Short mmCIF file of C-alpha atoms and ligand atoms in Angstrom, two decimals:
data_model
loop_
_atom_site.label_atom_id
_atom_site.label_comp_id
_atom_site.label_asym_id
_atom_site.label_seq_id
_atom_site.Cartn_x
_atom_site.Cartn_y
_atom_site.Cartn_z
CA UNK A 12 16.70 27.44 7.26
CA UNK A 13 16.12 26.36 3.64
CA UNK A 14 13.97 28.50 1.35
CA UNK A 15 10.22 28.10 1.66
CA UNK A 16 8.57 25.44 -0.51
CA UNK A 17 6.22 27.41 -2.74
CA UNK A 18 2.99 25.65 -3.58
CA UNK A 19 0.20 26.47 -6.02
CA UNK A 20 -3.20 24.89 -5.35
CA UNK A 21 -5.69 24.37 -8.18
CA UNK A 22 -9.19 23.52 -6.91
CA UNK A 23 -10.57 25.08 -3.74
CA UNK A 24 -13.57 22.83 -3.16
CA UNK A 25 -14.06 20.31 -0.34
CA UNK A 26 -10.47 19.09 -0.37
CA UNK A 27 -8.68 22.22 -1.62
CA UNK A 28 -10.27 24.48 0.99
CA UNK A 29 -9.34 22.02 3.76
CA UNK A 30 -5.75 21.88 2.52
CA UNK A 31 -5.46 25.70 2.55
CA UNK A 32 -6.98 25.85 6.02
CA UNK A 33 -4.80 23.09 7.48
CA UNK A 34 -1.64 24.53 5.96
CA UNK A 35 -2.56 27.76 7.77
CA UNK A 36 -3.34 26.28 11.18
CA UNK A 37 -0.49 23.75 11.12
CA UNK A 38 2.10 25.97 9.45
CA UNK A 39 4.46 26.32 12.42
CA UNK A 40 4.51 22.59 13.18
CA UNK A 41 5.04 21.71 9.50
CA UNK A 42 7.93 24.17 9.31
CA UNK A 43 9.55 22.50 12.35
CA UNK A 44 9.06 19.01 10.85
CA UNK A 45 10.21 19.86 7.34
CA UNK A 46 12.97 22.32 8.19
CA UNK A 47 11.40 24.87 5.85
CA UNK A 48 8.17 26.77 5.50
CA UNK A 49 5.41 25.55 3.18
CA UNK A 50 3.94 28.68 1.59
CA UNK A 51 0.73 28.75 -0.46
CA UNK A 52 1.78 31.37 -3.03
CA UNK A 53 -0.88 30.84 -5.73
CA UNK A 54 -4.35 29.36 -6.14
CA UNK A 55 -6.87 28.67 -8.89
CA UNK A 56 -10.58 27.82 -9.01
CA UNK A 57 -13.47 28.64 -11.33
CA UNK A 58 -15.26 31.32 -9.34
CA UNK A 59 -13.00 33.97 -7.85
CA UNK A 60 -15.86 35.69 -6.05
CA UNK A 61 -17.06 32.67 -4.05
CA UNK A 62 -16.75 32.91 -0.27
CA UNK A 63 -14.92 29.70 0.69
CA UNK A 64 -14.55 30.53 4.37
CA UNK A 65 -10.77 30.33 4.13
CA UNK A 66 -7.96 32.86 4.31
CA UNK A 67 -6.07 32.92 1.00
CA UNK A 68 -3.59 35.51 2.34
CA UNK A 69 -1.51 37.04 -0.43
CA UNK A 70 -1.79 34.05 -2.73
CA UNK A 71 -1.85 35.07 -6.38
CA UNK A 72 -5.11 34.16 -8.16
CA UNK A 73 -5.07 32.31 -11.49
CA UNK A 74 -8.23 31.86 -13.54
CA UNK A 75 -6.42 29.25 -15.59
CA UNK A 76 -4.92 26.26 -13.70
CA UNK A 77 -2.58 25.54 -16.64
CA UNK A 78 -1.07 29.01 -16.27
CA UNK A 79 -0.66 28.32 -12.54
CA UNK A 80 0.97 24.96 -13.32
CA UNK A 81 3.65 26.61 -15.46
CA UNK A 82 4.22 29.61 -13.17
CA UNK A 83 7.88 30.08 -12.26
CA UNK A 84 6.70 31.19 -8.79
CA UNK A 85 5.82 27.66 -7.62
CA UNK A 86 7.81 24.52 -6.77
CA UNK A 87 4.81 22.21 -6.28
CA UNK A 88 1.50 22.08 -8.16
CA UNK A 89 -1.35 20.65 -6.10
CA UNK A 90 -4.22 19.44 -8.30
CA UNK A 91 -7.57 19.23 -6.48
CA UNK A 92 -9.91 19.93 -9.39
CA UNK A 93 -10.98 16.37 -10.23
CA UNK A 94 -11.99 14.68 -13.49
CA UNK A 95 -10.05 12.29 -15.69
CA UNK A 96 -9.31 14.75 -18.51
CA UNK A 97 -9.89 18.48 -19.01
CA UNK A 98 -8.27 21.05 -16.75
CA UNK A 99 -6.88 18.43 -14.34
CA UNK A 100 -4.99 16.52 -17.04
CA UNK A 101 -3.80 19.62 -18.88
CA UNK A 102 -2.49 21.30 -15.74
CA UNK A 103 -0.83 18.21 -14.22
CA UNK A 104 0.90 17.43 -17.50
CA UNK A 105 2.09 21.03 -17.84
CA UNK A 106 3.41 21.10 -14.26
CA UNK A 107 5.39 17.87 -14.75
CA UNK A 108 6.73 18.89 -18.15
CA UNK A 109 7.94 22.19 -16.75
CA UNK A 110 9.70 20.40 -13.88
CA UNK A 111 7.32 21.05 -10.98
CA UNK A 112 6.45 18.39 -8.42
CA UNK A 113 2.78 17.42 -8.42
CA UNK A 114 0.48 16.32 -5.61
CA UNK A 115 -2.99 15.13 -6.59
CA UNK A 116 -6.03 13.43 -5.02
CA UNK A 117 -7.45 12.57 -8.43
CA UNK A 118 -8.05 8.80 -8.84
CA UNK A 119 -9.95 9.23 -12.11
CA UNK A 120 -6.99 11.05 -13.69
CA UNK A 121 -4.43 8.49 -12.48
CA UNK A 122 -6.58 5.52 -13.38
CA UNK A 123 -6.69 6.73 -16.99
CA UNK A 124 -3.37 8.55 -17.48
CA UNK A 125 -1.26 7.49 -14.49
CA UNK A 126 1.42 5.54 -16.35
CA UNK A 127 1.92 8.24 -18.96
CA UNK A 128 2.14 10.94 -16.26
CA UNK A 129 4.52 8.80 -14.18
CA UNK A 130 6.81 8.49 -17.21
CA UNK A 131 6.95 12.29 -17.54
CA UNK A 132 7.61 12.75 -13.80
CA UNK A 133 10.39 10.16 -13.82
CA UNK A 134 11.99 11.67 -16.93
CA UNK A 135 11.92 15.14 -15.39
CA UNK A 136 13.14 13.90 -11.99
CA UNK A 137 10.14 15.28 -10.10
CA UNK A 138 7.62 13.70 -7.75
CA UNK A 139 4.05 12.79 -8.58
CA UNK A 140 2.45 12.07 -5.19
CA UNK A 141 -1.11 10.79 -4.91
CA UNK A 142 -1.70 9.30 -1.46
CA UNK A 143 -5.16 10.92 -1.22
CA UNK A 144 -6.34 9.34 -4.48
CA UNK A 145 -6.95 5.92 -2.90
CA UNK A 146 -8.96 5.50 0.32
CA UNK A 147 -8.63 9.19 1.29
CA UNK A 148 -6.76 9.56 4.57
CA UNK A 149 -5.51 5.95 4.77
CA UNK A 150 -1.78 5.79 3.89
CA UNK A 151 -2.12 2.78 1.62
CA UNK A 152 0.07 4.00 -1.26
CA UNK A 153 3.11 4.62 0.91
CA UNK A 154 2.51 1.38 2.79
CA UNK A 155 2.40 -0.69 -0.38
CA UNK A 156 5.09 1.16 -2.31
CA UNK A 157 7.59 1.77 0.47
CA UNK A 158 6.92 -0.17 3.67
CA UNK A 159 6.15 -3.42 1.84
CA UNK A 160 9.02 -3.27 -0.67
CA UNK A 161 10.47 -6.79 -0.89
CA UNK A 162 7.12 -8.39 -0.14
CA UNK A 163 5.36 -10.29 -2.87
CA UNK A 164 1.72 -9.30 -2.90
CA UNK A 165 -0.73 -12.06 -3.78
CA UNK A 166 -3.99 -10.16 -3.25
CA UNK A 167 -5.15 -6.70 -2.34
CA UNK A 168 -8.77 -6.03 -1.53
CA UNK A 169 -10.84 -3.51 0.28
CA UNK A 170 -13.81 -1.35 1.01
CA UNK A 171 -12.93 1.80 -0.90
CA UNK A 172 -16.26 3.55 -1.27
CA UNK A 173 -17.85 5.03 1.84
CA UNK A 174 -21.23 5.56 0.18
CA UNK A 175 -21.67 1.85 -0.58
CA UNK A 176 -20.42 0.75 2.81
CA UNK A 177 -22.75 3.20 4.53
CA UNK A 178 -25.75 1.88 2.56
CA UNK A 179 -24.92 -1.79 3.21
CA UNK A 180 -24.27 -1.11 6.91
CA UNK A 181 -27.62 0.67 7.30
CA UNK A 182 -29.46 -2.05 5.39
CA UNK A 183 -28.13 -4.65 7.81
CA UNK A 184 -28.54 -2.62 10.98
CA UNK A 185 -32.01 -1.18 10.32
CA UNK A 186 -33.59 -3.72 7.99
CA UNK A 187 -34.20 -0.97 5.41
CA UNK A 188 -34.26 -1.33 1.63
CA UNK A 189 -31.42 -0.26 -0.66
CA UNK A 190 -33.50 2.69 -1.92
CA UNK A 191 -34.30 3.94 1.60
CA UNK A 192 -30.64 3.79 2.65
CA UNK A 193 -29.52 5.54 -0.52
CA UNK A 194 -31.94 8.41 0.18
CA UNK A 195 -30.59 8.69 3.72
CA UNK A 196 -27.01 8.72 2.39
CA UNK A 197 -27.96 11.55 0.02
CA UNK A 198 -29.64 13.50 2.83
CA UNK A 199 -26.48 13.23 4.94
CA UNK A 200 -24.21 14.25 2.06
CA UNK A 201 -22.54 10.80 1.78
CA UNK A 202 -23.97 10.22 -1.69
CA UNK A 203 -24.15 12.48 -4.74
CA UNK A 204 -27.47 13.54 -6.31
CA UNK A 205 -26.49 11.15 -9.14
CA UNK A 206 -25.04 8.25 -7.16
CA UNK A 207 -24.37 5.95 -10.14
CA UNK A 208 -20.61 6.40 -10.08
CA UNK A 209 -20.40 5.23 -6.47
CA UNK A 210 -23.08 2.56 -6.24
CA UNK A 211 -22.25 0.88 -9.53
CA UNK A 212 -18.63 0.44 -8.43
CA UNK A 213 -16.82 2.84 -10.82
CA UNK A 214 -15.21 4.85 -8.01
CA UNK A 215 -13.91 1.66 -6.35
CA UNK A 216 -12.63 0.49 -9.75
CA UNK A 217 -10.53 3.64 -10.23
CA UNK A 218 -8.88 3.14 -6.85
CA UNK A 219 -8.41 -0.59 -7.34
CA UNK A 220 -6.70 -0.08 -10.71
CA UNK A 221 -4.03 2.08 -9.02
CA UNK A 222 -3.43 -0.45 -6.23
CA UNK A 223 -3.20 -3.27 -8.79
CA UNK A 224 -0.36 -1.52 -10.58
CA UNK A 225 1.65 -1.08 -7.38
CA UNK A 226 0.85 -4.59 -6.13
CA UNK A 227 1.79 -6.47 -9.30
CA UNK A 228 4.14 -4.12 -11.15
CA UNK A 229 1.83 -3.86 -14.15
CA UNK A 230 0.37 -1.02 -16.18
CA UNK A 231 -2.90 0.42 -14.93
CA UNK A 232 -5.85 -1.16 -16.69
CA UNK A 233 -9.17 0.06 -15.34
CA UNK A 234 -11.01 -1.14 -18.46
CA UNK A 235 -10.19 -4.73 -17.50
CA UNK A 236 -12.09 -4.62 -14.22
CA UNK A 237 -15.13 -6.85 -13.78
CA UNK A 238 -17.81 -4.57 -12.35
CA UNK A 239 -21.05 -5.15 -10.41
CA UNK A 240 -22.65 -2.57 -8.12
CA UNK A 241 -24.81 -2.93 -5.03
CA UNK A 242 -28.17 -1.73 -6.34
CA UNK A 243 -29.63 -5.24 -6.61
CA UNK A 244 -28.76 -6.27 -3.04
CA UNK A 245 -31.96 -6.92 -1.10
CA UNK A 246 -32.95 -7.50 2.51
CA UNK A 247 -33.35 -11.19 1.62
CA UNK A 248 -29.62 -11.34 0.75
CA UNK A 249 -28.56 -9.45 3.88
CA UNK A 250 -30.67 -11.71 6.14
CA UNK A 251 -29.51 -14.92 4.45
CA UNK A 252 -25.88 -13.78 4.68
CA UNK A 253 -26.27 -13.11 8.42
CA UNK A 254 -27.86 -16.54 8.99
CA UNK A 255 -24.94 -18.20 7.24
CA UNK A 256 -22.28 -16.22 9.14
CA UNK A 257 -21.49 -13.69 6.41
CA UNK A 258 -21.81 -9.95 5.84
CA UNK A 259 -22.14 -8.30 2.41
CA UNK A 260 -19.55 -5.67 1.44
CA UNK A 261 -18.74 -4.01 -1.86
CA UNK A 262 -15.13 -5.04 -2.34
CA UNK A 263 -12.54 -4.19 -4.92
CA UNK A 264 -10.26 -7.22 -5.28
CA UNK A 265 -7.03 -7.63 -7.27
CA UNK A 266 -5.48 -11.05 -7.22
CA UNK A 267 -2.69 -12.85 -9.00
CA UNK A 268 -3.76 -16.18 -10.50
CA UNK A 269 -2.07 -18.74 -12.75
CA UNK A 270 -3.81 -17.29 -15.80
CA UNK A 271 -3.18 -13.60 -15.10
CA UNK A 272 -4.50 -10.86 -12.86
CA UNK A 273 -8.08 -10.75 -11.63
CA UNK A 274 -9.49 -7.31 -10.96
CA UNK A 275 -13.08 -7.27 -9.81
CA UNK A 276 -15.48 -4.99 -8.00
CA UNK A 277 -18.70 -6.61 -6.77
CA UNK A 278 -20.84 -7.27 -3.71
CA UNK A 279 -19.03 -9.91 -1.71
CA UNK A 280 -19.81 -12.15 1.25
CA UNK A 281 -17.10 -11.98 3.90
CA UNK A 282 -17.15 -14.04 7.12
CA UNK A 283 -18.80 -12.02 9.91
CA UNK A 284 -15.83 -12.86 12.13
CA UNK A 285 -13.28 -11.36 9.68
CA UNK A 286 -11.68 -8.00 10.44
CA UNK A 287 -12.94 -6.42 7.23
CA UNK A 288 -16.53 -7.36 8.14
CA UNK A 289 -16.20 -5.06 11.19
CA UNK A 290 -15.62 -2.00 8.96
CA UNK A 291 -18.88 -0.09 9.17
CA UNK A 292 -20.46 3.06 7.75
CA UNK A 293 -18.39 5.42 5.62
CA UNK A 294 -15.10 3.97 6.90
CA UNK A 295 -12.75 2.47 4.29
CA UNK A 296 -10.34 -0.45 4.67
CA UNK A 297 -7.69 -2.04 2.49
CA UNK A 298 -6.27 -5.52 3.10
CA UNK A 299 -2.93 -6.51 1.59
CA UNK A 300 -1.88 -10.14 1.52
CA UNK A 301 1.83 -10.78 1.11
CA UNK A 302 4.31 -13.65 1.37
CA UNK A 303 6.20 -12.19 4.33
CA UNK A 304 3.41 -10.55 6.26
CA UNK A 305 0.24 -12.58 5.78
CA UNK A 306 -2.73 -10.22 5.77
CA UNK A 307 -2.36 -6.58 6.79
CA UNK A 308 -5.46 -4.41 7.13
CA UNK A 309 -5.47 -0.63 7.12
CA UNK A 310 -8.70 1.09 7.99
CA UNK A 311 -9.83 4.67 8.49
CA UNK A 312 -11.63 7.64 6.94
CA UNK A 313 -11.68 7.29 3.17
CA UNK A 314 -13.15 10.69 2.26
CA UNK A 315 -14.06 14.12 3.55
CA UNK A 316 -12.19 17.40 3.48
CA UNK A 317 -9.93 16.96 6.50
CA UNK A 318 -9.12 13.26 6.04
CA UNK A 319 -8.21 13.80 2.40
CA UNK A 320 -6.30 16.99 3.18
CA UNK A 321 -4.28 15.00 5.73
CA UNK A 322 -2.97 12.75 2.94
CA UNK A 323 -2.37 15.72 0.59
CA UNK A 324 -0.37 17.54 3.25
CA UNK A 325 1.64 14.39 3.98
CA UNK A 326 2.57 14.30 0.28
CA UNK A 327 3.53 17.98 0.28
CA UNK A 328 5.63 17.50 3.43
CA UNK A 329 7.50 14.61 1.74
CA UNK A 330 8.49 17.00 -1.03
CA UNK A 331 9.50 19.68 1.47
CA UNK A 332 11.79 17.17 3.20
CA UNK A 333 13.32 15.74 0.00
CA UNK A 334 16.86 16.87 -0.81
CA UNK A 335 17.52 18.89 -3.98
CA UNK A 336 19.10 16.77 -6.71
CA UNK A 337 18.03 13.55 -4.94
CA UNK A 338 16.75 10.91 -7.36
CA UNK A 339 13.10 10.32 -6.52
CA UNK A 340 11.56 6.83 -6.32
CA UNK A 341 9.30 5.66 -9.13
CA UNK A 342 5.66 6.70 -9.00
CA UNK A 343 4.09 3.22 -9.06
CA UNK A 344 6.87 1.42 -7.18
CA UNK A 345 8.96 0.59 -10.24
CA UNK A 346 9.97 2.76 -13.20
CA UNK A 347 7.03 3.45 -15.55
CA UNK A 348 8.90 1.92 -18.51
CA UNK A 349 9.31 -1.34 -16.56
CA UNK A 350 5.65 -1.75 -15.66
CA UNK A 351 4.53 -4.98 -17.35
CA UNK A 352 1.66 -5.14 -19.82
CA UNK A 353 -1.51 -6.04 -17.96
CA UNK A 354 -2.48 -9.70 -18.37
CA UNK A 355 -6.16 -10.21 -17.62
CA UNK A 356 -7.40 -13.44 -16.04
CA UNK A 357 -10.83 -14.35 -17.41
CA UNK A 358 -13.65 -13.87 -14.95
CA UNK A 359 -15.05 -17.27 -15.91
CA UNK A 360 -11.94 -18.88 -14.39
CA UNK A 361 -12.42 -17.13 -11.04
CA UNK A 362 -12.27 -19.74 -8.28
CA UNK A 363 -14.09 -19.36 -4.99
CA UNK A 364 -17.20 -20.10 -2.99
CA UNK A 365 -20.60 -18.81 -4.09
CA UNK A 366 -23.87 -17.86 -2.42
CA UNK A 367 -26.86 -18.52 -4.66
CA UNK A 368 -30.39 -17.45 -3.72
CA UNK A 369 -33.23 -18.82 -5.79
CA UNK A 370 -36.96 -18.10 -5.51
CA UNK A 371 -38.71 -21.16 -6.88
CA UNK A 372 -42.22 -22.53 -7.41
CA UNK A 373 -43.18 -24.82 -4.54
CA UNK A 374 -43.43 -27.99 -6.63
CA UNK A 375 -42.31 -31.55 -6.18
CA UNK A 376 -38.91 -32.25 -7.73
CA UNK A 377 -37.58 -28.67 -7.73
CA UNK A 378 -35.09 -29.33 -4.98
CA UNK A 379 -33.80 -32.46 -6.71
CA UNK A 380 -33.52 -30.63 -10.05
CA UNK A 381 -31.41 -27.87 -8.49
CA UNK A 382 -29.15 -30.40 -6.80
CA UNK A 383 -28.75 -32.24 -10.13
CA UNK A 384 -27.70 -29.09 -12.00
CA UNK A 385 -25.08 -28.47 -9.32
CA UNK A 386 -23.75 -32.02 -9.50
CA UNK A 387 -23.69 -31.93 -13.33
CA UNK A 388 -21.31 -28.98 -13.10
CA UNK A 389 -19.12 -30.56 -10.41
CA UNK A 390 -20.23 -28.06 -7.82
CA UNK A 391 -20.11 -29.42 -4.31
CA UNK A 392 -22.41 -27.77 -1.79
CA UNK A 393 -21.47 -26.63 1.67
CA UNK A 394 -25.10 -26.01 2.54
CA UNK A 395 -28.54 -25.93 1.00
CA UNK A 396 -31.38 -24.33 2.92
CA UNK A 397 -35.01 -23.99 1.99
CA UNK A 398 -37.33 -21.32 3.40
CA UNK A 399 -41.02 -20.82 2.90
CA UNK A 400 -41.89 -17.36 1.60
CA UNK A 401 -44.02 -15.73 4.31
CA UNK A 402 -45.95 -13.59 1.83
CA UNK A 403 -46.32 -16.10 -0.95
CA UNK A 404 -47.20 -19.68 -0.02
CA UNK A 405 -46.64 -21.00 -3.55
CA UNK A 406 -43.03 -19.87 -3.58
CA UNK A 407 -39.99 -21.07 -1.69
CA UNK A 408 -36.53 -19.61 -1.27
CA UNK A 409 -33.60 -21.93 -1.76
CA UNK A 410 -30.17 -20.79 -0.57
CA UNK A 411 -27.09 -22.63 -1.69
CA UNK A 412 -23.54 -22.11 -0.50
CA UNK A 413 -20.92 -23.84 -2.61
CA UNK A 414 -17.47 -25.07 -1.79
CA UNK A 415 -14.72 -23.67 -4.01
CA UNK A 416 -15.75 -23.89 -7.64
CA UNK A 417 -15.42 -21.72 -10.73
CA UNK A 418 -17.43 -18.82 -12.08
CA UNK A 419 -17.95 -20.78 -15.31
CA UNK A 420 -19.46 -23.74 -13.45
CA UNK A 421 -21.77 -21.54 -11.39
CA UNK A 422 -22.98 -19.60 -14.44
CA UNK A 423 -23.67 -22.84 -16.30
CA UNK A 424 -25.54 -24.37 -13.38
CA UNK A 425 -27.66 -21.25 -12.85
CA UNK A 426 -28.42 -21.04 -16.58
CA UNK A 427 -29.55 -24.68 -16.44
CA UNK A 428 -31.79 -24.06 -13.41
CA UNK A 429 -33.29 -21.03 -15.17
CA UNK A 430 -33.99 -23.13 -18.28
CA UNK A 431 -35.67 -25.82 -16.15
CA UNK A 432 -38.44 -23.28 -15.53
CA UNK A 433 -38.59 -23.56 -11.73
CA UNK A 434 -37.59 -19.97 -10.96
CA UNK A 435 -40.07 -17.25 -10.04
CA UNK A 436 -37.49 -14.47 -9.93
CA UNK A 437 -34.02 -13.59 -11.23
CA UNK A 438 -31.44 -15.74 -9.41
CA UNK A 439 -29.08 -13.90 -7.06
CA UNK A 440 -25.41 -14.93 -7.11
CA UNK A 441 -22.89 -13.38 -4.69
CA UNK A 442 -19.25 -14.39 -4.54
CA UNK A 443 -17.69 -15.34 -1.21
CA UNK A 444 -14.27 -13.86 -0.43
CA UNK A 445 -11.71 -15.40 1.89
CA UNK A 446 -10.76 -12.90 4.61
CA UNK A 447 -8.85 -13.24 7.88
N1 NAP B 4 -14.19 15.09 -1.46
C1 NAP B 4 -13.56 14.02 -1.00
O1 NAP B 4 -13.89 13.50 0.08
C2 NAP B 4 -12.42 13.41 -1.76
C3 NAP B 4 -11.74 12.29 -1.23
C4 NAP B 4 -10.65 11.75 -1.92
C5 NAP B 4 -10.29 12.30 -3.13
N2 NAP B 4 -10.99 13.36 -3.63
C6 NAP B 4 -10.56 13.91 -4.92
O2 NAP B 4 -10.12 15.25 -4.73
C7 NAP B 4 -10.39 16.02 -5.89
C8 NAP B 4 -11.21 17.24 -5.50
O3 NAP B 4 -12.43 16.81 -4.94
P1 NAP B 4 -13.42 17.83 -4.18
O4 NAP B 4 -14.41 16.95 -3.51
O5 NAP B 4 -12.66 18.81 -3.38
O6 NAP B 4 -14.11 18.54 -5.43
P2 NAP B 4 -15.00 19.86 -5.45
O7 NAP B 4 -15.50 20.18 -4.09
O8 NAP B 4 -15.97 19.70 -6.55
O9 NAP B 4 -13.95 21.00 -5.86
C9 NAP B 4 -13.42 21.13 -7.13
C10 NAP B 4 -12.69 22.45 -7.22
O10 NAP B 4 -12.10 22.55 -8.52
C11 NAP B 4 -12.39 23.83 -9.08
N3 NAP B 4 -12.42 23.72 -10.52
C12 NAP B 4 -13.25 22.98 -11.29
N4 NAP B 4 -12.95 23.14 -12.60
C13 NAP B 4 -11.92 24.02 -12.64
C14 NAP B 4 -11.18 24.62 -13.69
N5 NAP B 4 -11.44 24.33 -14.96
N6 NAP B 4 -10.20 25.47 -13.35
C15 NAP B 4 -9.93 25.77 -12.07
N7 NAP B 4 -10.59 25.23 -11.03
C16 NAP B 4 -11.58 24.38 -11.32
C17 NAP B 4 -13.73 24.24 -8.49
O11 NAP B 4 -13.84 25.65 -8.56
P3 NAP B 4 -15.12 26.45 -7.93
O12 NAP B 4 -15.07 26.18 -6.45
O13 NAP B 4 -14.86 27.87 -8.25
O14 NAP B 4 -16.31 25.86 -8.59
C18 NAP B 4 -13.60 23.68 -7.05
O15 NAP B 4 -12.97 24.62 -6.23
C19 NAP B 4 -11.07 15.05 -6.87
O16 NAP B 4 -10.14 14.51 -7.74
C20 NAP B 4 -11.64 13.98 -5.96
O17 NAP B 4 -11.79 12.73 -6.62
C21 NAP B 4 -12.03 13.93 -2.99
#
């Protein structure tokens, strides 16, 4: 049998502790599959004295993850610290530069430094594996990079944040407000004490930026993502969506258009009958649309210790099975130096259907004025519905669903309606996404 693969794990929190535990309980089976043992020979975390409920065996302790990364005693450095810079970046860079394979679950790190790190890995002939960084346990990286090679991807989109999907699912199922569902998510440990990063879409954006690079062969460009979170979604939106045959999901969408690449994260209406609309609670899902395959949807647990550890261990096992001296495939599906500069499509040129909810004064001529603003901007309407407001007799709700139009036209029409002075409240605009 080949020599054991010696791994060093930096970060022994939710994911790191699960990885150590699963490598212990599944050691014999992994050895059979890989033809060699996977041995955890060294670990690092901040607090050596903390009881983590795991057996670290004889693993050597390092206070400094960078020292662990350059240790001659390891073949693979597993980074489970988190954060886009700091200890995670310093240790991953050191490991790659000193010729160690790296496995990481760190989307923030890859979103910011992925291309630069991939270039080092490819130059050194080592692997930089990161399946766990996008949608946790769902094998979307390998699917896109390996199984779909030869396919031309036109769009990739998905539910990549369990916190947001949990909140939206509860809002619809229980008729509760955003704030009530957020509190419940925090109580259950699905949302952080400071939930901004999740609910404002930043976490989804990190993951989307990585998928965009693999899908379209371009450099990662998280700064070019159009971002809107879910904190202004109300029960009125959820109910109107349901009446019209839609469900609201926070989607990350990357799409190739004639003018460049669209990357956007925002609340989205998807047809209730679509497969992605059936993805509930903390579950994640990623849909990939290609020329040869049509739409493929992968769904499963996107976070949590065991689900994420499953992807990390899959990445470690790939390294254990790889042959010495074998040239490894490029990190983002094509060599880092060949990734194209990112060409951003302007959000104003986005084409699609729109849901627009307006709360208006109940006055003669309002309806006609709204319809005129739509017509002036060449927006054709699929439906226009008017509801009385049960609590406020002087106000009415008008819900418009447009046929395909552009973001620029919708913004101009809504600006016009606002200027006309008929609105009681801020208008709500939600994009509609095609989904099978
Ligand atoms: N949790 C999930 O469900 C999930 C899902 C997918 C991806 N991920 C990613 O996985 C990574 C780890 O997440 P997590 O949830 O396991 O985080 P976590 O529970 O906060 O654990 C972080 C670990 O890193 C250690 N650490 C922090 N700074 C360090 C430093 N300077 N030197 C050495 N160790 C240091 C901490 O040490 P102490 O324990 O001593 O404080 C802790 O053990 C992140 O990149 C995250 O985005 C997480």
